[in-house]
Short mmCIF file of C-alpha atoms in Angstrom, two decimals:
data_model
loop_
_atom_site.label_atom_id
_atom_site.label_comp_id
_atom_site.label_asym_id
_atom_site.label_seq_id
_atom_site.Cartn_x
_atom_site.Cartn_y
_atom_site.Cartn_z
CA MET A 1252 -8.07 -17.01 -29.87
CA ASP A 1253 -7.30 -14.59 -27.05
CA LYS A 1254 -8.14 -16.06 -23.66
CA HIS A 1255 -7.49 -12.81 -21.76
CA TYR A 1256 -9.34 -12.11 -18.53
CA SER A 1257 -12.63 -10.35 -19.22
CA ALA A 1258 -13.68 -7.69 -16.74
CA GLY A 1259 -16.79 -7.30 -18.90
CA ILE A 1260 -17.99 -10.83 -18.22
CA ASP A 1261 -17.44 -10.36 -14.49
CA PHE A 1262 -19.36 -7.08 -14.80
CA LEU A 1263 -22.33 -9.02 -16.21
CA ARG A 1264 -21.96 -11.70 -13.54
CA ALA A 1265 -22.04 -8.99 -10.88
CA PHE A 1266 -25.16 -7.45 -12.42
CA ALA A 1267 -26.82 -10.88 -12.49
CA VAL A 1268 -26.05 -11.83 -8.90
CA ILE A 1269 -27.07 -8.38 -7.60
CA ALA A 1270 -30.41 -8.75 -9.42
CA VAL A 1271 -30.98 -12.18 -7.85
CA ILE A 1272 -30.05 -10.96 -4.37
CA LEU A 1273 -32.44 -8.01 -4.66
CA TYR A 1274 -35.17 -10.40 -5.81
CA HIS A 1275 -34.64 -12.60 -2.76
CA LEU A 1276 -34.37 -9.72 -0.28
CA PRO A 1277 -36.98 -10.79 2.32
CA GLN A 1278 -38.85 -7.53 2.87
CA TYR A 1279 -38.37 -5.75 -0.47
CA SER A 1280 -38.42 -8.17 -3.37
CA PHE A 1281 -37.45 -6.56 -6.70
CA GLN A 1282 -39.72 -7.87 -9.41
CA GLY A 1283 -37.84 -9.48 -12.28
CA GLY A 1284 -34.59 -9.93 -10.38
CA ASN A 1285 -34.88 -13.69 -10.82
CA GLN A 1286 -33.92 -13.09 -14.47
CA GLY A 1287 -30.38 -12.79 -13.16
CA VAL A 1288 -30.35 -16.59 -13.34
CA THR A 1289 -31.12 -16.34 -17.06
CA ILE A 1290 -28.07 -14.09 -17.48
CA PHE A 1291 -25.91 -16.70 -15.75
CA PHE A 1292 -27.23 -19.39 -18.10
CA VAL A 1293 -26.41 -17.31 -21.19
CA ILE A 1294 -22.90 -16.58 -19.90
CA SER A 1295 -22.40 -20.30 -19.27
CA GLY A 1296 -23.48 -21.20 -22.80
CA TYR A 1297 -21.24 -18.52 -24.31
CA LEU A 1298 -18.14 -19.45 -22.27
CA MET A 1299 -18.62 -23.19 -22.73
CA ALA A 1300 -18.75 -22.69 -26.51
CA LYS A 1301 -15.73 -20.37 -26.38
CA ASN A 1302 -13.50 -22.61 -24.27
CA ALA A 1303 -14.56 -25.83 -25.98
CA SER A 1304 -14.00 -24.30 -29.44
CA TYR A 1305 -10.49 -23.26 -28.44
CA ALA A 1306 -9.68 -26.78 -27.22
CA TYR A 1307 -11.34 -28.36 -30.28
CA GLN A 1308 -9.29 -26.25 -32.69
CA LYS A 1309 -6.12 -27.32 -30.87
CA LYS A 1310 -7.37 -30.95 -30.94
CA GLN A 1311 -7.24 -30.92 -27.15
CA PHE A 1312 -10.95 -31.26 -26.33
CA SER A 1313 -11.48 -34.04 -23.80
CA TRP A 1314 -14.69 -35.21 -22.17
CA ILE A 1315 -12.83 -36.21 -19.01
CA GLY A 1316 -10.90 -32.94 -18.93
CA PHE A 1317 -14.11 -30.96 -19.37
CA TYR A 1318 -15.88 -32.74 -16.51
CA LYS A 1319 -12.83 -32.49 -14.21
CA LYS A 1320 -12.68 -28.71 -14.67
CA ARG A 1321 -16.39 -28.30 -13.93
CA ILE A 1322 -16.24 -30.54 -10.84
CA LYS A 1323 -13.15 -28.74 -9.55
CA ARG A 1324 -14.83 -25.35 -10.02
CA ILE A 1325 -18.25 -26.21 -8.60
CA TYR A 1326 -18.06 -28.93 -5.96
CA PRO A 1327 -15.47 -27.78 -3.38
CA PHE A 1328 -17.36 -24.62 -2.35
CA LEU A 1329 -20.72 -26.35 -2.85
CA LEU A 1330 -19.78 -29.04 -0.34
CA PHE A 1331 -18.28 -26.47 2.03
CA SER A 1332 -21.39 -24.24 1.94
CA LEU A 1333 -23.72 -27.21 2.48
CA LEU A 1334 -21.66 -28.31 5.47
CA ILE A 1335 -21.53 -24.84 7.06
CA PHE A 1336 -25.24 -24.09 6.64
CA ILE A 1337 -26.28 -27.52 7.91
CA LEU A 1338 -24.14 -26.92 11.00
CA ILE A 1339 -25.51 -23.39 11.54
CA ALA A 1340 -29.15 -24.35 11.00
CA GLY A 1341 -28.82 -27.46 13.13
CA SER A 1342 -27.35 -25.38 15.94
CA ILE A 1343 -30.00 -22.65 15.79
CA GLN A 1344 -33.27 -24.35 14.77
CA ILE A 1345 -33.15 -28.01 13.76
CA ARG A 1346 -36.55 -27.67 12.03
CA MET A 1347 -34.83 -25.63 9.29
CA LEU A 1348 -33.24 -28.90 8.21
CA GLY A 1349 -36.59 -30.58 7.65
CA ASN A 1350 -36.63 -32.73 4.48
CA ILE A 1351 -32.82 -32.59 4.32
CA LYS A 1352 -32.64 -36.39 4.19
CA SER A 1353 -34.38 -36.48 0.82
CA GLU A 1354 -33.17 -33.06 -0.33
CA LEU A 1355 -29.44 -33.58 0.24
CA PRO A 1356 -28.90 -36.24 -2.47
CA SER A 1357 -30.57 -33.93 -5.00
CA LEU A 1358 -28.17 -31.14 -3.99
CA LEU A 1359 -25.11 -33.36 -4.26
CA PHE A 1360 -25.98 -35.13 -7.49
CA GLY A 1361 -27.44 -32.20 -9.42
CA TYR A 1362 -31.14 -32.98 -9.74
CA ASN A 1363 -32.55 -30.55 -7.17
CA ASN A 1364 -34.77 -28.85 -9.74
CA TRP A 1365 -36.54 -32.14 -10.47
CA TRP A 1366 -36.73 -32.91 -6.74
CA GLN A 1367 -38.51 -29.59 -6.19
CA ILE A 1368 -40.94 -30.34 -9.03
CA HIS A 1369 -41.66 -33.74 -7.45
CA GLU A 1370 -42.14 -32.13 -4.02
CA LYS A 1371 -44.37 -29.43 -5.59
CA VAL A 1372 -42.22 -26.66 -4.14
CA SER A 1373 -43.22 -23.20 -5.33
CA TYR A 1374 -40.27 -20.85 -5.76
CA PHE A 1375 -42.52 -17.87 -5.04
CA ASP A 1376 -44.01 -18.95 -1.73
CA ARG A 1377 -42.31 -17.24 1.21
CA PHE A 1378 -42.58 -19.45 4.30
CA ALA A 1379 -40.48 -18.86 7.38
CA ASN A 1380 -39.33 -22.47 7.18
CA SER A 1381 -38.46 -22.46 3.50
CA SER A 1382 -35.54 -24.68 2.56
CA LEU A 1383 -32.11 -23.13 3.02
CA PHE A 1384 -31.15 -24.53 -0.35
CA LYS A 1385 -34.20 -23.82 -2.53
CA HIS A 1386 -32.13 -21.61 -4.84
CA TYR A 1387 -29.79 -24.50 -5.68
CA TRP A 1388 -32.26 -25.56 -8.39
CA SER A 1389 -30.39 -23.36 -10.90
CA LEU A 1390 -27.07 -25.01 -10.06
CA ALA A 1391 -28.74 -28.35 -10.80
CA VAL A 1392 -29.84 -27.03 -14.21
CA GLU A 1393 -26.25 -25.88 -14.89
CA LEU A 1394 -24.86 -29.28 -13.91
CA GLN A 1395 -27.31 -31.04 -16.22
CA PHE A 1396 -26.28 -28.72 -19.06
CA TYR A 1397 -22.62 -29.49 -18.37
CA LEU A 1398 -23.43 -33.21 -18.42
CA VAL A 1399 -24.77 -33.13 -21.99
CA PHE A 1400 -22.65 -30.26 -23.33
CA PRO A 1401 -19.72 -32.32 -24.70
CA LEU A 1402 -22.07 -34.52 -26.74
CA PHE A 1403 -24.09 -31.52 -27.94
CA PHE A 1404 -20.98 -29.48 -28.78
CA LEU A 1405 -19.24 -32.27 -30.68
CA THR A 1406 -22.44 -33.04 -32.60
CA VAL A 1407 -22.76 -29.38 -33.67
CA MET A 1408 -19.07 -29.17 -34.63
CA ARG A 1409 -19.15 -32.35 -36.72
CA LEU A 1410 -22.30 -31.42 -38.61
CA SER A 1411 -22.18 -28.92 -41.44
CA ARG A 1412 -22.59 -25.30 -40.34
CA LYS A 1413 -26.16 -25.27 -41.67
CA ARG A 1414 -27.13 -28.56 -40.00
CA GLY A 1415 -25.51 -27.53 -36.74
CA TYR A 1416 -27.50 -24.31 -36.60
CA GLN A 1417 -30.68 -26.16 -37.53
CA LEU A 1418 -30.15 -28.45 -34.53
CA MET A 1419 -29.65 -25.42 -32.26
CA TYR A 1420 -32.78 -23.73 -33.66
CA LEU A 1421 -34.83 -26.90 -33.16
CA LEU A 1422 -33.75 -27.33 -29.53
CA THR A 1423 -34.37 -23.64 -28.85
CA ILE A 1424 -37.91 -23.87 -30.21
CA ILE A 1425 -38.61 -27.04 -28.20
CA SER A 1426 -37.28 -25.37 -25.06
CA ILE A 1427 -39.38 -22.23 -25.54
CA LEU A 1428 -42.51 -24.28 -26.23
CA THR A 1429 -41.85 -26.35 -23.09
CA SER A 1430 -41.63 -23.11 -21.11
CA LEU A 1431 -44.81 -21.70 -22.65
CA LEU A 1432 -46.96 -24.82 -22.45
CA SER A 1433 -45.97 -26.20 -19.03
CA PRO A 1434 -47.62 -25.00 -15.80
CA PHE A 1435 -45.54 -22.07 -14.58
CA SER A 1436 -44.48 -23.66 -11.29
CA ILE A 1437 -43.10 -26.62 -13.28
CA ALA A 1438 -41.64 -24.64 -16.19
CA TYR A 1439 -39.70 -22.49 -13.73
CA TYR A 1440 -37.60 -25.49 -12.65
CA ASN A 1441 -37.74 -27.63 -15.80
CA THR A 1442 -34.34 -28.21 -17.42
CA PHE A 1443 -35.81 -28.38 -20.92
CA ALA A 1444 -37.72 -25.13 -20.37
CA ARG A 1445 -34.44 -23.51 -19.24
CA LEU A 1446 -32.28 -24.81 -22.09
CA TYR A 1447 -32.72 -21.94 -24.55
CA PRO A 1448 -30.64 -19.31 -22.67
CA PHE A 1449 -27.64 -21.68 -22.84
CA ILE A 1450 -28.15 -22.20 -26.58
CA VAL A 1451 -28.57 -18.46 -27.17
CA GLY A 1452 -25.20 -17.96 -25.46
CA MET A 1453 -23.58 -20.64 -27.64
CA PHE A 1454 -25.16 -19.17 -30.76
CA GLY A 1455 -23.74 -15.74 -29.84
CA TYR A 1456 -20.22 -17.10 -29.67
CA PHE A 1457 -20.47 -19.08 -32.91
CA ASN A 1458 -21.87 -16.01 -34.72
CA ARG A 1459 -19.82 -13.30 -33.02
CA LYS A 1460 -18.19 -12.16 -36.27
CA ASN A 1461 -21.51 -11.77 -38.10
CA ILE A 1462 -23.05 -9.96 -35.13
CA ASN A 1463 -20.03 -7.64 -34.89
CA ASP A 1464 -20.39 -6.84 -38.59
CA VAL A 1465 -23.99 -5.76 -37.99
CA ILE A 1466 -23.03 -3.53 -35.05
CA SER A 1467 -19.71 -2.44 -36.51
CA SER A 1468 -19.85 1.25 -35.55
CA LYS A 1469 -20.25 3.10 -32.25
CA LYS A 1470 -19.87 -0.14 -30.31
CA VAL A 1471 -19.34 1.56 -26.96
CA THR A 1472 -22.55 3.56 -27.32
CA LYS A 1473 -24.41 0.45 -28.40
CA PHE A 1474 -22.99 -1.51 -25.46
CA TRP A 1475 -24.42 0.97 -22.95
CA LEU A 1476 -27.68 1.22 -24.88
CA ILE A 1477 -28.10 -2.57 -24.78
CA MET A 1478 -27.03 -2.63 -21.11
CA SER A 1479 -29.76 -0.07 -20.36
CA CYS A 1480 -32.29 -2.21 -22.22
CA LEU A 1481 -31.15 -5.27 -20.25
CA THR A 1482 -31.60 -3.41 -16.96
CA LEU A 1483 -35.14 -2.42 -17.96
CA ALA A 1484 -35.91 -5.94 -19.19
CA VAL A 1485 -34.81 -7.41 -15.84
CA PHE A 1486 -36.44 -4.98 -13.43
CA ILE A 1487 -39.54 -4.14 -15.52
CA PRO A 1488 -40.31 -7.60 -16.92
CA LEU A 1489 -42.80 -8.44 -19.64
CA PRO A 1490 -46.10 -10.04 -18.54
CA SER A 1491 -44.87 -13.32 -20.04
CA PHE A 1492 -42.03 -14.90 -18.05
CA THR A 1493 -40.86 -16.80 -21.13
CA GLY A 1494 -40.94 -13.60 -23.18
CA SER A 1495 -38.88 -11.80 -20.55
CA SER A 1496 -36.36 -14.64 -20.37
CA LEU A 1497 -35.97 -14.72 -24.15
CA LEU A 1498 -35.47 -10.95 -24.31
CA VAL A 1499 -32.93 -11.04 -21.46
CA SER A 1500 -31.12 -13.93 -23.18
CA VAL A 1501 -30.75 -12.10 -26.49
CA LEU A 1502 -29.64 -8.83 -24.87
CA THR A 1503 -27.08 -10.65 -22.70
CA MET A 1504 -25.75 -12.50 -25.73
CA LEU A 1505 -25.27 -9.21 -27.62
CA LEU A 1506 -23.39 -7.73 -24.68
CA LEU A 1507 -21.13 -10.79 -24.49
CA VAL A 1508 -20.31 -10.47 -28.19
CA LEU A 1509 -19.50 -6.77 -27.81
CA ILE A 1510 -17.19 -7.19 -24.82
CA ASN A 1511 -15.45 -10.08 -26.55
CA ASP A 1512 -13.67 -7.23 -28.38
CA LYS A 1513 -10.82 -6.22 -26.08
CA GLU A 1514 -10.83 -2.65 -27.39
CA VAL A 1515 -14.57 -2.26 -26.73
CA GLU A 1516 -14.14 -3.64 -23.22
CA LYS A 1517 -11.39 -1.10 -22.59
CA ARG A 1518 -13.30 1.88 -24.00
CA THR A 1519 -16.47 1.11 -22.02
CA LYS A 1520 -14.35 1.67 -18.87
CA ILE A 1521 -16.19 -1.16 -17.15
CA ALA A 1522 -13.28 -1.74 -14.80
CA LYS A 1523 -13.89 1.66 -13.18
CA PHE A 1524 -17.18 0.40 -11.73
CA ARG A 1525 -15.23 -2.12 -9.62
CA LEU A 1526 -18.10 -4.57 -10.06
CA GLN A 1527 -15.70 -7.16 -11.38
CA TYR A 1528 -14.76 -7.90 -7.77
CA ILE A 1529 -18.36 -8.91 -7.11
CA GLY A 1530 -18.40 -10.81 -10.40
CA LYS A 1531 -15.37 -12.84 -9.34
CA ILE A 1532 -17.24 -14.14 -6.29
CA SER A 1533 -20.68 -14.29 -7.94
CA TYR A 1534 -20.85 -18.09 -7.62
CA GLU A 1535 -20.08 -17.95 -3.91
CA LEU A 1536 -22.47 -15.02 -3.40
CA TYR A 1537 -25.23 -16.93 -5.17
CA LEU A 1538 -24.82 -20.03 -3.01
CA VAL A 1539 -24.58 -18.09 0.25
CA HIS A 1540 -27.06 -15.21 0.02
CA TYR A 1541 -30.42 -17.01 0.04
CA SER A 1542 -29.40 -19.36 2.84
CA VAL A 1543 -28.36 -16.35 4.93
CA PHE A 1544 -31.70 -14.64 4.21
CA ILE A 1545 -33.60 -17.73 5.38
CA LEU A 1546 -31.52 -17.87 8.55
CA LEU A 1547 -32.19 -14.17 9.21
CA VAL A 1548 -35.93 -14.57 8.56
CA ASN A 1549 -36.03 -17.25 11.24
CA ILE A 1550 -33.79 -15.39 13.69
CA ALA A 1551 -34.70 -11.72 13.11
CA PRO A 1552 -37.65 -11.46 10.70
CA LYS A 1553 -37.89 -7.66 10.86
CA MET A 1554 -34.23 -6.83 10.29
CA ASN A 1555 -33.50 -3.77 8.14
CA PRO A 1556 -32.93 -4.85 4.49
CA LEU A 1557 -29.70 -2.84 4.24
CA ILE A 1558 -28.35 -4.67 7.27
CA GLU A 1559 -29.40 -7.97 5.67
CA LEU A 1560 -27.38 -7.11 2.57
CA VAL A 1561 -24.35 -6.25 4.68
CA VAL A 1562 -24.71 -9.52 6.60
CA VAL A 1563 -24.86 -11.45 3.31
CA LEU A 1564 -21.69 -9.78 2.03
CA ILE A 1565 -19.83 -10.31 5.31
CA MET A 1566 -20.98 -13.94 5.53
CA THR A 1567 -19.87 -14.59 1.94
CA VAL A 1568 -16.42 -13.08 2.52
CA LEU A 1569 -16.02 -15.04 5.76
CA MET A 1570 -17.06 -18.28 4.09
CA ILE A 1571 -14.67 -17.71 1.17
CA ALA A 1572 -11.87 -16.96 3.64
CA GLY A 1573 -12.81 -19.97 5.75
CA PHE A 1574 -12.95 -22.18 2.68
CA HIS A 1575 -9.49 -21.17 1.48
CA SER A 1576 -8.08 -21.46 5.00
CA PHE A 1577 -9.52 -24.96 5.28
CA MET A 1578 -8.10 -25.94 1.87
CA HIS A 1579 -4.64 -24.75 2.91
CA LEU A 1580 -4.55 -26.57 6.23
CA LYS A 1581 -1.91 -29.22 6.58
CA ARG A 1582 -3.28 -32.46 5.24
CA LYS A 1583 -3.52 -34.23 8.60
CA ALA A 1584 -5.10 -31.31 10.48
CA GLY A 1585 -7.52 -30.64 7.65
CA ARG A 1586 -8.55 -34.27 7.54
CA TYR A 1587 -9.29 -34.38 11.27
CA LEU A 1588 -11.18 -31.07 11.26
CA GLY A 1589 -13.17 -31.99 8.17
CA ALA A 1590 -14.05 -35.41 9.54
CA GLY A 1591 -15.20 -33.88 12.83
CA LEU A 1592 -17.43 -31.30 11.14
CA VAL A 1593 -18.90 -33.87 8.77
CA ALA A 1594 -19.64 -36.20 11.70
CA VAL A 1595 -21.51 -33.43 13.53
CA ALA A 1596 -23.43 -32.53 10.35
CA ILE A 1597 -24.40 -36.18 9.81
CA GLY A 1598 -25.71 -36.32 13.37
CA MET A 1599 -27.83 -33.24 12.74
CA ILE A 1600 -29.16 -34.72 9.51
CA ILE A 1601 -30.10 -37.95 11.30
CA PHE A 1602 -32.05 -36.06 13.97
CA ALA A 1603 -33.58 -33.52 11.57
CA PRO A 1604 -37.37 -33.67 11.07
CA THR A 1605 -38.51 -35.97 8.29
CA ASN A 1606 -40.72 -33.24 6.86
CA ARG A 1607 -40.13 -29.51 7.18
CA LEU A 1608 -43.87 -28.80 7.03
CA THR A 1609 -45.45 -28.19 10.41
CA ALA A 1610 -48.82 -29.68 11.28
CA ASP A 1611 -50.33 -26.26 10.50
CA GLN A 1612 -48.84 -26.20 7.03
CA ASN A 1613 -49.79 -29.79 6.31
CA GLU A 1614 -53.36 -28.82 7.12
CA LEU A 1615 -53.06 -25.71 4.94
CA LYS A 1616 -51.64 -27.70 2.04
CA GLN A 1617 -54.59 -30.10 2.13
CA GLU A 1618 -57.10 -27.23 2.35
CA LEU A 1619 -55.58 -25.41 -0.61
CA SER A 1620 -55.64 -28.57 -2.72
CA SER A 1621 -59.27 -29.27 -1.79
CA ASN A 1622 -60.37 -25.68 -2.44
CA LEU A 1623 -58.62 -25.56 -5.80
CA LYS A 1624 -60.63 -28.59 -6.94
CA LYS A 1625 -63.84 -26.84 -5.84
CA ILE A 1626 -62.89 -23.74 -7.82
CA GLU A 1627 -62.13 -25.78 -10.93
CA ASN A 1628 -65.56 -27.44 -10.71
CA GLN A 1629 -67.61 -24.30 -10.01
CA PRO A 1630 -69.78 -22.64 -12.70
CA ASN A 1631 -68.16 -19.91 -14.79
CA GLN A 1632 -70.16 -17.20 -13.05
CA LYS A 1633 -72.00 -16.87 -9.76
CA GLY A 1634 -73.45 -13.45 -8.97
CA ASN A 1635 -71.92 -10.13 -10.00
CA ILE A 1636 -68.90 -10.14 -7.64
CA LEU A 1637 -65.57 -11.62 -8.77
CA PHE A 1638 -62.80 -12.42 -6.27
CA LEU A 1639 -59.31 -12.80 -7.77
CA GLY A 1640 -56.50 -13.85 -5.45
CA ASP A 1641 -53.59 -16.02 -4.43
CA SER A 1642 -53.20 -18.77 -1.81
CA VAL A 1643 -54.43 -16.53 1.04
CA MET A 1644 -57.79 -16.12 -0.69
CA LEU A 1645 -57.74 -19.73 -1.87
CA GLY A 1646 -57.57 -20.88 1.75
CA ALA A 1647 -60.71 -18.86 2.54
CA TYR A 1648 -62.67 -20.14 -0.47
CA GLN A 1649 -65.32 -22.05 1.50
CA GLU A 1650 -65.83 -19.21 4.00
CA LEU A 1651 -66.32 -16.73 1.14
CA GLU A 1652 -68.75 -19.13 -0.52
CA ASP A 1653 -70.77 -19.49 2.68
CA THR A 1654 -70.67 -15.79 3.60
CA PHE A 1655 -71.82 -14.66 0.15
CA SER A 1656 -74.33 -17.54 -0.12
CA GLY A 1657 -72.80 -18.76 -3.36
CA GLN A 1658 -73.51 -15.43 -5.08
CA ALA A 1659 -69.86 -14.53 -5.73
CA THR A 1660 -67.25 -16.15 -7.96
CA VAL A 1661 -63.94 -16.92 -6.24
CA ASP A 1662 -60.95 -17.48 -8.53
CA ALA A 1663 -57.77 -17.99 -6.50
CA LYS A 1664 -54.57 -19.93 -7.08
CA GLU A 1665 -51.32 -20.63 -5.25
CA SER A 1666 -48.28 -18.49 -6.17
CA ARG A 1667 -50.35 -16.17 -8.37
CA GLN A 1668 -48.53 -12.89 -8.96
CA ILE A 1669 -49.90 -9.49 -9.87
CA SER A 1670 -47.85 -9.49 -13.07
CA SER A 1671 -49.93 -12.40 -14.41
CA LEU A 1672 -53.36 -10.90 -13.74
CA ALA A 1673 -53.57 -8.75 -16.87
CA THR A 1674 -53.07 -11.86 -19.00
CA ILE A 1675 -55.66 -13.77 -16.94
CA LEU A 1676 -58.23 -11.01 -17.47
CA GLN A 1677 -57.83 -11.10 -21.25
CA GLY A 1678 -60.71 -13.20 -22.47
CA TYR A 1679 -61.88 -13.97 -18.92
CA PRO A 1680 -65.26 -15.80 -19.08
CA ASN A 1681 -68.22 -13.44 -18.57
CA LEU A 1682 -65.99 -10.63 -17.28
CA ALA A 1683 -68.42 -8.04 -18.62
CA ASP A 1684 -71.18 -9.40 -16.35
CA TYR A 1685 -69.31 -8.63 -13.12
CA SER A 1686 -69.88 -5.19 -11.62
CA THR A 1687 -67.46 -5.62 -8.70
CA VAL A 1688 -63.97 -7.15 -8.63
CA VAL A 1689 -62.10 -7.89 -5.38
CA ILE A 1690 -58.33 -8.39 -5.79
CA GLY A 1691 -56.21 -10.16 -3.19
CA LEU A 1692 -52.69 -10.26 -4.63
CA GLY A 1693 -49.27 -9.10 -3.48
CA THR A 1694 -47.91 -11.74 -1.10
CA ASN A 1695 -45.79 -13.34 -3.85
CA GLY A 1696 -43.70 -10.31 -4.79
CA ILE A 1697 -43.79 -6.57 -5.23
CA ILE A 1698 -46.31 -4.99 -7.56
CA SER A 1699 -45.33 -2.50 -10.24
CA ASP A 1700 -47.21 0.60 -11.35
CA GLU A 1701 -47.18 -0.76 -14.89
CA SER A 1702 -48.95 -3.99 -13.86
CA ILE A 1703 -51.50 -2.09 -11.79
CA ASP A 1704 -52.21 0.41 -14.57
CA GLU A 1705 -52.71 -2.37 -17.11
CA ILE A 1706 -55.10 -4.25 -14.82
CA LEU A 1707 -57.14 -1.24 -13.79
CA THR A 1708 -57.43 -0.10 -17.40
CA GLN A 1709 -59.01 -3.46 -18.19
CA LEU A 1710 -61.36 -3.05 -15.21
CA LYS A 1711 -62.11 0.66 -15.63
CA ASP A 1712 -65.88 0.10 -15.83
CA LYS A 1713 -66.06 -1.88 -12.58
CA GLN A 1714 -65.93 -1.16 -8.86
CA ILE A 1715 -62.57 -2.41 -7.58
CA TYR A 1716 -61.68 -3.47 -4.04
CA TRP A 1717 -58.03 -4.28 -3.37
CA ILE A 1718 -57.10 -6.15 -0.18
CA THR A 1719 -53.95 -5.14 1.71
CA ILE A 1720 -51.60 -7.97 2.64
CA LYS A 1721 -50.32 -9.41 5.89
CA CYS A 1722 -47.02 -11.03 4.98
CA PRO A 1723 -44.23 -10.11 7.43
CA GLU A 1724 -41.58 -12.12 5.59
CA GLY A 1725 -42.39 -10.72 2.17
CA CYS A 1726 -42.63 -7.21 0.76
CA GLN A 1727 -45.57 -6.27 2.99
CA GLU A 1728 -44.63 -2.64 3.60
CA SER A 1729 -43.87 -1.70 -0.01
CA VAL A 1730 -46.97 -3.47 -1.38
CA ASN A 1731 -49.36 -1.93 1.14
CA GLN A 1732 -47.86 1.52 0.60
CA LYS A 1733 -48.44 1.24 -3.13
CA LEU A 1734 -52.00 0.00 -2.59
CA ALA A 1735 -52.75 2.93 -0.27
CA GLU A 1736 -51.99 5.32 -3.15
CA LEU A 1737 -54.50 3.75 -5.57
CA PRO A 1738 -57.75 5.49 -4.48
CA SER A 1739 -56.20 8.90 -5.18
CA ARG A 1740 -55.27 7.76 -8.70
CA TYR A 1741 -58.39 5.76 -9.57
CA LYS A 1742 -61.89 6.83 -8.58
CA ASN A 1743 -63.26 3.29 -8.89
CA VAL A 1744 -60.69 1.74 -6.50
CA ASN A 1745 -61.30 1.11 -2.80
CA ILE A 1746 -59.00 -0.51 -0.25
CA ILE A 1747 -59.99 -3.32 2.12
CA ASP A 1748 -57.44 -2.98 4.91
CA TRP A 1749 -56.93 -6.57 5.96
CA PHE A 1750 -53.48 -5.70 7.31
CA SER A 1751 -54.79 -3.23 9.91
CA HIS A 1752 -57.70 -5.51 10.73
CA SER A 1753 -55.46 -8.50 11.44
CA LYS A 1754 -52.01 -7.26 12.48
CA ASP A 1755 -52.75 -7.54 16.22
CA HIS A 1756 -54.39 -10.96 15.94
CA PRO A 1757 -51.81 -13.75 15.61
CA GLU A 1758 -54.59 -16.20 16.43
CA TYR A 1759 -55.93 -15.67 12.86
CA PHE A 1760 -52.86 -17.18 11.20
CA TYR A 1761 -50.88 -20.32 10.70
CA ASP A 1762 -47.23 -20.24 11.73
CA ASP A 1763 -46.14 -18.38 8.58
CA GLU A 1764 -48.18 -15.35 9.80
CA THR A 1765 -49.68 -14.97 6.30
CA HIS A 1766 -52.11 -17.81 5.58
CA LEU A 1767 -55.33 -18.05 7.55
CA ASN A 1768 -56.50 -20.72 9.95
CA GLY A 1769 -60.19 -21.45 10.55
CA GLU A 1770 -60.80 -18.42 12.77
CA GLY A 1771 -58.88 -16.12 10.45
CA ARG A 1772 -60.76 -17.29 7.38
CA SER A 1773 -64.11 -16.56 9.00
CA VAL A 1774 -62.99 -13.06 10.03
CA TYR A 1775 -61.54 -12.48 6.55
CA ALA A 1776 -64.80 -13.43 4.82
CA GLN A 1777 -66.89 -11.33 7.22
CA LEU A 1778 -64.66 -8.31 6.57
CA MET A 1779 -65.20 -8.72 2.82
CA LYS A 1780 -68.95 -8.94 3.36
CA SER A 1781 -69.15 -5.89 5.63
CA VAL A 1782 -67.11 -3.69 3.27
CA LEU A 1783 -68.93 -4.77 0.11
CA SER A 1784 -72.33 -4.33 1.77
CA LYS A 1785 -71.79 -0.63 2.48
#
């Protein structure tokens, strides 16, 4: 088996990390970019199967050797990045290290995804004091996959070909069902719900000859056609997150099989794109970028997105250079420097807040939980007005109830995204009986024309009011600009301009400048009433 360097794989890694970075970009989130993580998982499954098969054929496969390679690849820069960001955050704003005492063990021992599930952390909420290391959940999933991979691989290899594939099919089905049936905020982090991209990657390697036979002609053309489909699948995702992930997994697997052919890789001229240089540092970029964004949001929340990207790239290069310089220090000097930095970091951890949530956010968290229970216990329909929203509207549930005297139905939920609304509306109880629908979505990511068109087609016989958003750390500008265009495209759509009404009133908001305190909720509900009464 040829173990030549693959510029094609680094090309895919570069595409994946760029997608993730664009998704996390504070002011202009690119919908679907989080599928870059799925691409990484497929690549991991494919390469693990490839490298392990090579060692197995040579009778050189070793559990200890496998784990040593993974630890050597992952942990040095992981530890270095944790140390540097703890030192930076502790020096700038110690509150950014809130919860680090309980979070740090999960980062070091590879169970951060389960820690976030336990802490009920939503990956889609954008608070100014979000954890610097929230994106490490995917590294935890990778580490857990590596932990069980030797056993899984050896089991598949020792079974008959048919039985081995049956085991892979069974685990894939279980993983997909876990993703479909679990609450989304849990499925997003759940290792079992994330297992199928790894298995799809493994399956691609084991079946590369059969797949190549099927796509035996015009491979270069087919590579770019599949790459185009992958780009569309990532940045214009399906309404179902699981469906999107499965599609991205299969397309990535096909690309990996194609570029496994050295001649195809050469003829695609991938190297000319120079993206392999980004691919080579994709791991470092992934670990660094989100932490830098969180630092920038706290230091300069209105920084130009292009400048933010430049800062991320510069910070990554500096950290890689610093890491290698540190590793090449003379043993004695390196030991003293490392011990000093670790001692300072430990001091910061000791004095860090026990809980990163401020008193405001603790209050908000309790209110959202209480209001959600009220919504779940309310009748299916009250009046002819339906409010559909996210956590901003959920916080104002009681004020809306009081203002509309119980004659409006409020259906709001934390982390709800516009891409999920079309699915929610399908079969919605008594939808035909509502004449007016008020939509308050957009704070959890950008909104696409496709999602809007699908929703408004479903609601074409109703009067629609869409609320602009106040979310300075999210994609406020792009969302509100898109909403402003709707009345010219749809005669039944009106805009409730909450942004203009509230932008000069910080007293309406909690410290995240998005969710509403008591005064803000009252003003919010009164604005809804005054607009709908006209």
